[in-house]
Amino acid sequence: MNLPTIQKAVSSETQTSDPQKQHLLNLSGEDLTNWLVSKGHPKFRSGQILHWVFQRRVHAFSEMSDLPKSLREELEEHFHIYVTQSEATVTSPDGTDKLLVRLPDGGEVECVLLRDGNRRSICVSSQVGCAMGCVFCASGLDGVDRNLTQGEILEQMLLLQDRLPEQERLSHIVMMGMGEPLANLDRVLAALSVAKDPKGLGISPRRITISTVGLPPAIDRLRESSIPYNLAVSLHAPNDTLRSQLVPVNRKIGINAVLDAADRYFESSGRRLTFEYVLLGGVNDSDDEARELVHLLRKRNVLLNVIPYNPVQGLPYITPTKKSIADFRQILERGGVNVQFRQRKGSEIDAACGQLRRNRGKQSSSSQ
Ligand code: SAH
């Protein structure tokens, strides 16, 4: 059997960040230009610096060989490019890499690189922990600690890009790691704005997906930004009774309000919606639930992404049997829903976010 390999960070990667310095990745291109101009440097240096960081993948100002030495030193004095450390890397035989990233205040988040044909997709976290409390999910078991900054979100993308050979580029981003992206919308949008910028990572918004538990006012704000990101809504149940059990924030919102906000997003963006449905054995995988889902989704232009549950240690939920997955699928397909059963890629490396952090926490506390 091919087992995943776990590498711990080598000690040379360990560096403490100087709190006096600013995190360069927290700046917009305009902020950087303004800083340069205020220090008497030409505006075009901003583009050069971004090129070195995002395209040439350098980690130190000293490597930016077309900048005057004095500017490199000045930048070094004022900024960190990177403030996080890769704590552990888990590589799965199917080409999936998962990083556990340690933040300057000691918090940890996870991010994943998936290689699939020509695609190089990354799954990125938006918060340390999560406040949504979905009962089956590892990320929210201890609640939320804090929002990630723009720079911390971008840094995950860059650390994953570093894992690709020079000639390969990231092609897709999903904001589907730890946390609720719409509860940290300003910073998520700021980071994605750099990710889509040709001077940044140059990834089209059509290849970027924001996944949400379904917070209608924030979905409306995202719509008002008028950038055609893909929206994925984590549905997990076809009625309020069951959804409120599985996704506690639903109690105050209700499925209809979530669907209405998603419909508004579709109408103005023209982007086909995705609904996610984690299939939990004996909980939300019955024929009745499949039929109710058909009723809800049949007339909508959506893709339903069904994800067989990836078990989390200590939680009572199980992956459904092959037969109940097949039955569920048949009812949806016959009902005319555009459905995709997502492969559990990387499941052997705890690719459902929150699990690596949790399992490592257990290992280190049990070995103490
Ligand atoms: N908060 C956002 C994004 C993070 S969760 C959201 O709710 O969409 C990303 C997706 O992974 C969600 O659909 C979530 O329900 C799913 N997920 C979480 N834990 C899982 C697990 N153990 N197995 C399978 N999918 C899981």
XYZ file of C-alpha atoms and ligand atoms in Angstrom:
394
model
C 0.000 0.000 0.000
C 1.232 3.495 -0.844
C 1.277 5.454 2.325
C 1.344 9.239 2.519
C 4.630 10.723 3.614
C 4.817 13.328 6.331
C 7.708 15.754 6.423
C 8.295 18.045 9.316
C 9.649 21.505 8.661
C 13.423 21.678 8.697
C 14.794 23.994 11.329
C 16.378 26.351 8.758
C 12.829 27.362 7.778
C 12.208 28.482 11.310
C 12.532 32.223 11.713
C 10.669 34.471 14.049
C 9.090 37.506 12.487
C 9.997 40.999 13.671
C 6.795 42.727 14.862
C 8.238 46.098 13.824
C 8.139 45.071 10.197
C 5.031 45.118 8.019
C 3.831 42.074 6.109
C 4.383 42.979 2.462
C 1.578 40.633 1.355
C -0.914 42.678 3.373
C -0.401 45.625 1.023
C -2.358 46.209 -2.156
C -0.344 47.125 -5.265
C -1.453 50.707 -4.703
C -0.278 50.676 -1.056
C 3.132 49.451 -2.179
C 3.372 52.105 -4.893
C 2.445 54.800 -2.363
C 5.083 53.551 0.058
C 7.742 53.548 -2.681
C 6.821 57.064 -3.827
C 6.845 58.332 -0.229
C 10.423 57.047 0.037
C 11.443 58.726 -3.206
C 11.453 55.653 -5.457
C 9.824 55.403 -8.886
C 6.349 53.867 -9.102
C 7.389 51.073 -11.465
C 9.405 49.393 -8.724
C 6.109 48.123 -7.319
C 5.492 45.946 -10.407
C 9.049 44.633 -10.244
C 8.696 43.642 -6.597
C 5.360 41.894 -7.189
C 6.857 40.073 -10.169
C 9.677 38.737 -8.007
C 7.323 37.585 -5.272
C 4.452 36.106 -7.305
C 6.080 34.955 -10.546
C 9.710 34.384 -9.648
C 8.769 32.978 -6.225
C 11.615 34.582 -4.293
C 11.471 34.725 -0.499
C 14.066 37.461 0.101
C 14.483 41.043 -1.120
C 18.213 40.361 -1.570
C 17.338 38.096 -4.538
C 15.548 40.892 -6.428
C 18.530 41.527 -8.647
C 17.091 44.318 -10.813
C 16.387 46.572 -7.795
C 19.079 48.949 -6.557
C 20.893 47.494 -3.567
C 19.855 50.431 -1.365
C 16.174 49.796 -2.120
C 16.568 46.100 -1.365
C 18.043 47.023 2.003
C 15.299 49.527 2.703
C 12.633 46.954 1.877
C 14.362 44.421 4.102
C 14.305 46.929 6.949
C 10.566 47.633 6.630
C 8.935 44.444 5.429
C 8.670 40.700 5.795
C 7.645 38.947 2.594
C 6.750 35.743 4.455
C 5.621 35.589 8.088
C 4.383 31.992 8.325
C 6.179 28.661 8.422
C 5.254 25.322 6.855
C 5.000 23.166 9.950
C 4.371 19.895 8.190
C 3.807 18.706 4.657
C 1.836 15.598 3.889
C 2.130 14.204 0.394
C -0.334 11.638 -0.826
C 0.382 9.141 -3.635
C -2.450 10.659 -5.733
C -0.496 13.922 -6.067
C -2.122 15.864 -3.252
C 0.030 17.934 -0.908
C -1.295 19.289 2.335
C 0.503 21.940 4.346
C 0.020 22.799 7.962
C 0.944 26.474 8.165
C 1.979 28.092 11.420
C 1.055 31.761 11.821
C 3.164 34.350 13.667
C 0.911 34.172 16.759
C 1.151 30.379 16.889
C -2.223 29.660 15.238
C -2.317 26.949 12.589
C -4.248 26.573 9.349
C -4.244 24.025 6.569
C -4.079 24.346 2.814
C -3.960 21.802 0.010
C -2.546 21.477 -3.526
C -4.375 19.022 -5.796
C -2.837 17.866 -9.067
C -5.428 16.604 -11.515
C -4.486 16.331 -15.222
C -3.453 19.858 -16.212
C -5.175 21.380 -13.212
C -3.203 22.628 -10.269
C -5.914 23.538 -7.768
C -5.432 24.848 -4.293
C -7.740 24.844 -1.308
C -7.091 27.731 1.053
C -8.189 28.635 4.606
C -9.800 31.942 5.571
C -9.924 31.722 9.396
C -8.183 29.970 12.272
C -10.929 27.546 13.295
C -14.541 28.276 12.373
C -17.588 29.669 14.168
C -20.253 27.970 12.039
C -20.320 24.794 14.127
C -21.285 22.292 11.381
C -21.599 19.172 13.515
C -19.585 16.830 11.281
C -16.647 19.155 10.526
C -13.241 19.082 12.247
C -12.439 22.780 11.647
C -15.080 24.193 13.948
C -14.821 21.778 16.869
C -13.017 24.372 18.990
C -14.761 27.437 17.546
C -13.004 30.295 15.774
C -9.814 32.008 16.967
C -9.533 34.794 14.449
C -9.757 35.932 10.848
C -6.718 35.510 8.640
C -5.189 38.635 7.148
C -4.968 39.268 3.403
C -1.270 38.404 3.605
C -1.821 35.151 5.482
C -4.363 34.055 2.881
C -1.984 34.945 0.036
C 0.937 33.273 1.756
C -0.842 29.902 1.693
C -1.248 30.305 -2.080
C 2.430 31.142 -2.518
C 3.632 28.286 -0.304
C 1.571 25.867 -2.393
C 2.841 27.431 -5.635
C 6.385 26.814 -4.347
C 5.668 23.091 -4.476
C 5.244 23.201 -8.264
C 8.137 23.018 -10.714
C 8.998 26.391 -12.268
C 7.143 25.704 -15.520
C 3.872 24.813 -13.740
C 1.383 27.411 -12.552
C -1.556 27.356 -10.193
C -4.784 27.140 -12.211
C -7.699 27.103 -9.734
C -8.393 28.351 -6.214
C -11.139 27.170 -3.889
C -11.766 29.028 -0.634
C -12.829 25.803 0.970
C -10.235 25.273 3.674
C -10.643 26.074 7.321
C -13.105 28.817 8.237
C -16.072 30.601 6.718
C -14.809 32.893 3.926
C -17.924 35.061 3.989
C -17.352 35.787 7.684
C -13.998 37.318 6.659
C -15.150 38.711 3.349
C -13.090 41.915 3.185
C -9.801 40.131 3.606
C -10.798 37.237 1.370
C -11.750 39.699 -1.389
C -8.517 41.661 -0.903
C -6.436 38.479 -1.179
C -8.379 37.234 -4.205
C -7.993 40.576 -5.872
C -4.206 40.029 -5.810
C -4.651 36.375 -6.830
C -6.606 37.381 -9.945
C -4.361 40.334 -10.838
C -2.047 39.517 -13.762
C 0.722 41.114 -11.687
C -0.173 38.749 -8.840
C -1.010 35.106 -9.516
C -3.025 35.913 -12.644
C -5.807 33.394 -11.973
C -9.116 34.289 -13.628
C -12.032 34.805 -11.195
C -13.848 32.167 -13.240
C -11.358 29.692 -11.843
C -11.824 30.874 -8.275
C -14.584 29.455 -6.052
C -15.773 30.807 -2.730
C -17.517 28.195 -0.594
C -19.956 29.297 2.085
C -22.269 27.833 4.648
C -24.756 30.380 3.229
C -24.804 33.842 4.844
C -27.300 35.852 2.748
C -26.156 39.435 3.521
C -22.550 38.474 2.749
C -23.600 36.647 -0.447
C -25.284 39.917 -1.464
C -22.113 41.875 -0.726
C -20.120 39.425 -2.810
C -22.633 39.893 -5.631
C -22.287 43.676 -5.345
C -18.524 43.367 -5.866
C -19.460 42.295 -9.446
C -16.435 40.039 -9.845
C -17.513 36.734 -11.412
C -16.190 34.359 -8.747
C -17.923 31.003 -8.526
C -20.151 30.563 -5.513
C -20.495 27.214 -3.766
C -23.100 26.834 -1.044
C -22.770 24.051 1.519
C -26.337 22.770 1.713
C -26.029 19.323 3.359
C -29.788 18.916 3.891
C -32.931 19.522 1.824
C -35.126 20.875 4.651
C -34.797 23.234 7.608
C -35.313 20.599 10.293
C -32.327 18.533 9.202
C -30.201 21.466 8.043
C -30.577 23.231 11.380
C -29.274 20.085 13.088
C -26.264 19.733 10.816
C -25.494 23.400 10.163
C -26.520 25.264 13.333
C -26.336 28.764 11.780
C -29.254 27.673 9.635
C -31.591 28.089 12.626
C -31.434 31.851 12.244
C -31.340 31.898 8.459
C -33.388 29.118 6.887
C -32.882 27.335 3.578
C -35.201 29.631 1.616
C -33.201 32.736 2.457
C -29.974 30.929 1.470
C -31.440 29.748 -1.835
C -32.872 33.206 -2.600
C -29.470 34.847 -2.029
C -27.798 32.178 -4.179
C -30.387 32.766 -6.942
C -29.672 36.508 -6.836
C -25.957 35.742 -7.147
C -26.605 33.558 -10.187
C -28.849 36.154 -11.821
C -26.312 38.912 -11.601
C -23.078 36.971 -12.114
C -24.316 34.427 -14.648
C -22.033 31.902 -12.942
C -23.600 28.494 -12.423
C -24.044 27.813 -8.723
C -22.566 24.836 -6.955
C -24.257 23.243 -3.968
C -22.252 20.976 -1.742
C -23.807 18.061 0.077
C -21.682 16.024 2.456
C -23.275 12.593 2.528
C -23.474 11.257 6.080
C -24.468 7.593 6.428
C -27.930 7.214 7.996
C -28.286 10.980 8.526
C -28.969 12.786 5.233
C -28.657 9.996 2.633
C -32.168 8.491 2.482
C -34.336 8.198 -0.628
C -36.715 10.785 0.824
C -33.913 13.303 1.232
C -32.742 12.632 -2.332
C -36.283 13.283 -3.592
C -36.592 16.487 -1.572
C -33.288 17.649 -3.040
C -34.572 16.960 -6.552
C -37.597 19.089 -5.740
C -35.407 21.965 -4.491
C -32.801 21.941 -7.234
C -34.440 20.598 -10.377
C -35.459 23.973 -11.746
C -32.221 25.708 -10.844
C -29.105 25.954 -12.985
C -26.811 24.290 -10.469
C -24.204 21.641 -9.997
C -24.745 19.469 -6.943
C -21.476 18.260 -5.553
C -22.030 15.225 -3.338
C -19.092 14.437 -1.070
C -19.090 11.132 0.827
C -18.179 11.964 4.421
C -14.527 11.849 5.369
C -14.694 10.516 8.949
C -13.354 12.711 11.747
C -11.956 10.991 14.802
C -14.219 11.423 17.809
C -17.323 12.342 15.787
C -20.192 9.865 15.418
C -20.717 10.271 11.651
C -19.897 7.620 9.053
C -19.399 7.387 5.311
C -22.519 5.917 3.665
C -22.388 2.427 2.167
C -21.661 2.075 -1.554
C -25.248 1.003 -2.090
C -26.797 4.019 -0.401
C -24.433 6.336 -2.322
C -25.501 4.651 -5.590
C -29.220 4.863 -4.686
C -28.918 8.521 -3.728
C -27.181 9.255 -6.994
C -29.769 7.436 -9.069
C -32.684 9.400 -7.615
C -30.917 12.708 -8.278
C -29.902 11.786 -11.800
C -33.353 10.480 -12.690
C -34.829 13.655 -11.208
C -32.778 15.735 -13.672
C -30.322 17.270 -11.218
C -26.851 17.937 -12.545
C -24.898 15.990 -9.973
C -21.264 15.157 -9.453
C -19.962 12.742 -6.855
C -16.662 14.138 -5.779
C -13.838 11.691 -5.365
C -12.317 11.692 -1.966
C -8.996 12.840 -3.340
C -6.417 13.180 -0.658
C -8.713 11.704 1.970
C -5.881 9.518 3.175
C -3.995 12.671 4.113
C -6.881 14.180 6.007
C -7.709 16.485 3.105
C -10.973 17.549 4.686
C -9.615 20.651 6.313
C -9.145 20.863 10.022
C -8.218 17.224 10.399
C -4.454 17.449 10.042
C -4.271 20.263 12.587
C -6.438 18.271 14.937
C -4.647 14.973 14.544
C -1.256 16.597 14.975
C -2.486 18.374 18.084
C -3.468 14.991 19.500
C -0.145 13.391 18.577
C 1.880 16.127 20.201
C -0.265 16.281 23.333
C -0.196 12.487 23.753
C 3.587 12.399 23.347
C 4.194 15.030 25.992
N -17.233 27.284 5.606
C -17.252 27.038 4.194
C -15.942 26.529 3.620
C -15.175 25.503 4.401
S -15.798 23.858 4.490
C -18.395 26.113 3.850
O -19.107 25.684 4.748
O -18.618 25.864 2.680
C -15.615 23.249 2.867
C -16.523 22.050 2.561
O -15.999 20.862 3.196
C -17.924 22.239 3.091
O -18.875 21.851 2.142
C -17.919 21.316 4.296
O -19.183 20.948 4.669
C -17.051 20.164 3.803
N -16.565 19.278 4.865
C -16.217 19.621 6.108
N -15.838 18.533 6.814
C -15.946 17.473 5.991
C -15.694 16.067 6.139
N -15.250 15.578 7.263
N -15.906 15.261 5.069
C -16.344 15.777 3.897
N -16.574 17.098 3.695
C -16.390 17.946 4.721
